[in-house]
Amino acid sequence: MAGGVVPGVVFGRGGSGAVNDSDQGAVRAARPKRADARRNEKTLLDAAAAVFVASGVDAPVRDIAAKAGVGVGTIYRHFPTRADLIIAVYRHQVEACAEAGPTLLETSATPYEALRRWIDLFVDFLVTKHGLAAVLQSDDAGFDALHSYFLDRLVPVCGRLLDAAAESGEIRPDLEAYGLMRGVGNLCIGADHDPRYDARRLVGLLVEGLRRPD
Amino acid sequence: MAGGVVPGVVFGRGGSGAVNDSDQGAVRAARPKRADARRNEKTLLDAAAAVFVASGVDAPVRDIAAKAGVGVGTIYRHFPTRADLIIAVYRHQVEACAEAGPTLLETSATPYEALRRWIDLFVDFLVTKHGLAAVLQSDDAGFDALHSYFLDRLVPVCGRLLDAAAESGEIRPDLEAYGLMRGVGNLCIGADHDPRYDARRLVGLLVEGLRRPD
Amino acid sequence: MAGGVVPGVVFGRGGSGAVNDSDQGAVRAARPKRADARRNEKTLLDAAAAVFVASGVDAPVRDIAAKAGVGVGTIYRHFPTRADLIIAVYRHQVEACAEAGPTLLETSATPYEALRRWIDLFVDFLVTKHGLAAVLQSDDAGFDALHSYFLDRLVPVCGRLLDAAAESGEIRPDLEAYGLMRGVGNLCIGADHDPRYDARRLVGLLVEGLRRPD
Amino acid sequence: MAGGVVPGVVFGRGGSGAVNDSDQGAVRAARPKRADARRNEKTLLDAAAAVFVASGVDAPVRDIAAKAGVGVGTIYRHFPTRADLIIAVYRHQVEACAEAGPTLLETSATPYEALRRWIDLFVDFLVTKHGLAAVLQSDDAGFDALHSYFLDRLVPVCGRLLDAAAESGEIRPDLEAYGLMRGVGNLCIGADHDPRYDARRLVGLLVEGLRRPD
DNA sequence: GATGAATGAGTCTTCATTCAT
DNA sequence: AATGAATGAAGACTCATTCAT
């Protein structure tokens, strides 16, 4: 089954290429400094990812700076808002997830099966991101960019899968992708730090619930 | 249909009696002063409820005090910790919800139907409590009392309904009440402030998902 | 030796009579309520003394009220300022100490001996009063009444002993009673809660130091 | 008389060298920024010293910040706890005092004379530090570091002087340095803000008292 | 007279964010 | 460009003191 391939592709970090490269195609003489700035940004993202895992996505900026061995100013230079930083940290994985949608549709037995597996991928991603699911719900305006990014990137993909499954008659046709994504995201909140709570299981039930006709 | 009765009773505030009343009918030297303190506490709870709706359950103490027109000290006097305040604010509704469980079991056509309706009750409660669902997930030790209260009060009720529905063969028997409650709670996060997100609908799907055999 | 008598007299509480009675000689028809008010005041003083021992003389007013089983308002009615309360609590003992001066002068072998023993009395008193010695040094205006009381009552007594000892040629004649009292008071600070610090010993050395001619 | 030399050296601030200087002569990549931070720290210490004189060592952090013309955060950055700040403020003088001990032993006519003069030095230091003597008695755990610092640094020095004087037969041999330091410290409490109280004089008498055989 | 509820000033402490070096 | 020092807004909590009942 081709399914086994996907996760590897998806979460290998770096899978989908130049997502974060902001200066390809610089026409003017390449600025020599750029090299270490790039290196610095990589360091930053790794540090942020590590701290996010340990303390959640709203960890103090200073902690991240310390972990990266840079000053806080450097973080602000590269990522003016926290949303920018979070997006950058998870961009590769989000992209990979988005790209996995069409692939799964092709490689799965049925559209519903593809949907199920794609959701699994998304859950796997979220469940390990301490606090990310929570911040995705925050109505703080500072996170608008973050919300937009996630939704713009993933909702259409989910929508396609949903439509396909509806067309094939496997699920009820009346659920918007947006709502499903939010629901799945919510179910992932707090999935770490509570061994008694199995988010994957609940998401499974939710997706199962889609099958029943209204 | 008896079901229609329950919600009215449940969420009418004060429906289920003496939960928070600590001295009705006190025969002994009943301190006369309590009158205004009681009134004040009511004011406080109403203000807190209002502020919770507007700013979430972790709104600044001072905001709540201001809303109630009292000094912050008054709040600390009545509710030493934030958890105490939150519990007090929602106690009536939680109690009512808890008490509705057995009633629904009696008055519903099937155990599953009772479970479904009880969950609906719980969702109706949570959905309107901005931030409550979120704080119920917090791993901050200061909220332990809050967690305990909710779980102690509601999980057993839910467990009974779940067991009954499992015994009647309507649902798969392998989901713990704790997990279901957490899942439902999570699905309710952010349900206000986002018209595109219909928590009730998703919870409905989740409960629907229970019916399928594994 | 008569000395043995003195401490008993001094610290027996109630030794010196009507010090705290504020209404003897009321010409108008005796107010009937006065009885329980008096009792209340006694309760208050005992409670304050106990709390002072446990938490120092700047213990929270509420603690004292709680210990006495009265409301804080009652304390403020009887003792408008903290200084008033402290004075009232220690009045008997201060009076007893003051009165012991002349007695000791008569019953001791020499004036210096009397001085030495009187100082011992004072130290015994202070050392057991957690925080009293410290507050006696505070330059907080709120304690002026307290300072005045202690000084007015004890400095003259000490002065008499000092003069007598100077006249008898046992000590240098150039130390003011005020300074000596303050010094002894200071040496008593923190004498409790530190077993390695022996205030009595140091006061002994200080008094010993008086003997040397300049 | 060599004695005249010592006080000048001792209390000139900066007399004894590198105590607080943490990187003089740092050969490696010496962070250039440190310049203004260092200047700031100096400002801070001066401001703290001034406020301590005026309001005692437990003056509000904000007062110190205001006096120094910095934000409160700056103080917390440099001195995480109040004890840290107090220690820093007095470090130079404490060190100088400690170092004066051996010097005095060499340059004085007798060990007792050295002791006397060293105590004078200590008194000169303490008498001008409003509230320091008091806080040195506090049993608040937050001041443990402060206590330790003072004791670790000064008690051994005093002990050496005491031992020498005892060996030379000038004083009674049975007083611990710790007790003497505490006693002297206590006698210095409130020595400012009371012109009628001469701490130096009383300390003089205390030290005089040491000479008498038990 | 007694009570204790209410008040609110005063402190501490944390962190996001800016900006001089 | 990078640094990290400085800033100061925010929010929690305590307790002396007043005052309605």
PDB file of C-alpha atoms (C1' of nucleotides) in Angstrom, chain D residues 31 33 40 70-71 73-74 77-78, chain F residues 3-11:
ATOM      1  CA  ARG D  31      31.476  41.855  24.868  1.00  0.00           C
ATOM      2  CA  LYS D  33      28.258  46.365  25.247  1.00  0.00           C
ATOM      3  CA  ASN D  40      24.021  51.498  34.704  1.00  0.00           C
ATOM      4  CA  VAL D  70      15.474  53.289  35.285  1.00  0.00           C
ATOM      5  CA  GLY D  71      12.570  50.908  34.972  1.00  0.00           C
ATOM      6  CA  GLY D  73      12.799  45.598  35.141  1.00  0.00           C
ATOM      7  CA  THR D  74      16.343  46.843  35.057  1.00  0.00           C
ATOM      8  CA  ARG D  77      17.702  42.046  35.636  1.00  0.00           C
ATOM      9  CA  HIS D  78      20.748  43.052  37.597  1.00  0.00           C
TER      10      HIS D  78
ATOM     11  C1'  DT F   3      22.819  41.908  20.666  1.00  0.00           C
ATOM     12  C1'  DG F   4      20.699  42.122  25.041  1.00  0.00           C
ATOM     13  C1'  DA F   5      19.813  46.061  28.192  1.00  0.00           C
ATOM     14  C1'  DA F   6      16.033  48.869  29.328  1.00  0.00           C
ATOM     15  C1'  DT F   7      11.371  49.829  29.550  1.00  0.00           C
ATOM     16  C1'  DG F   8       6.895  49.747  31.579  1.00  0.00           C
ATOM     17  C1'  DA F   9       2.328  47.921  31.134  1.00  0.00           C
ATOM     18  C1'  DA F  10      -0.220  44.268  33.399  1.00  0.00           C
ATOM     19  C1'  DG F  11      -1.923  41.511  36.737  1.00  0.00           C
TER      20       DG F  11
END
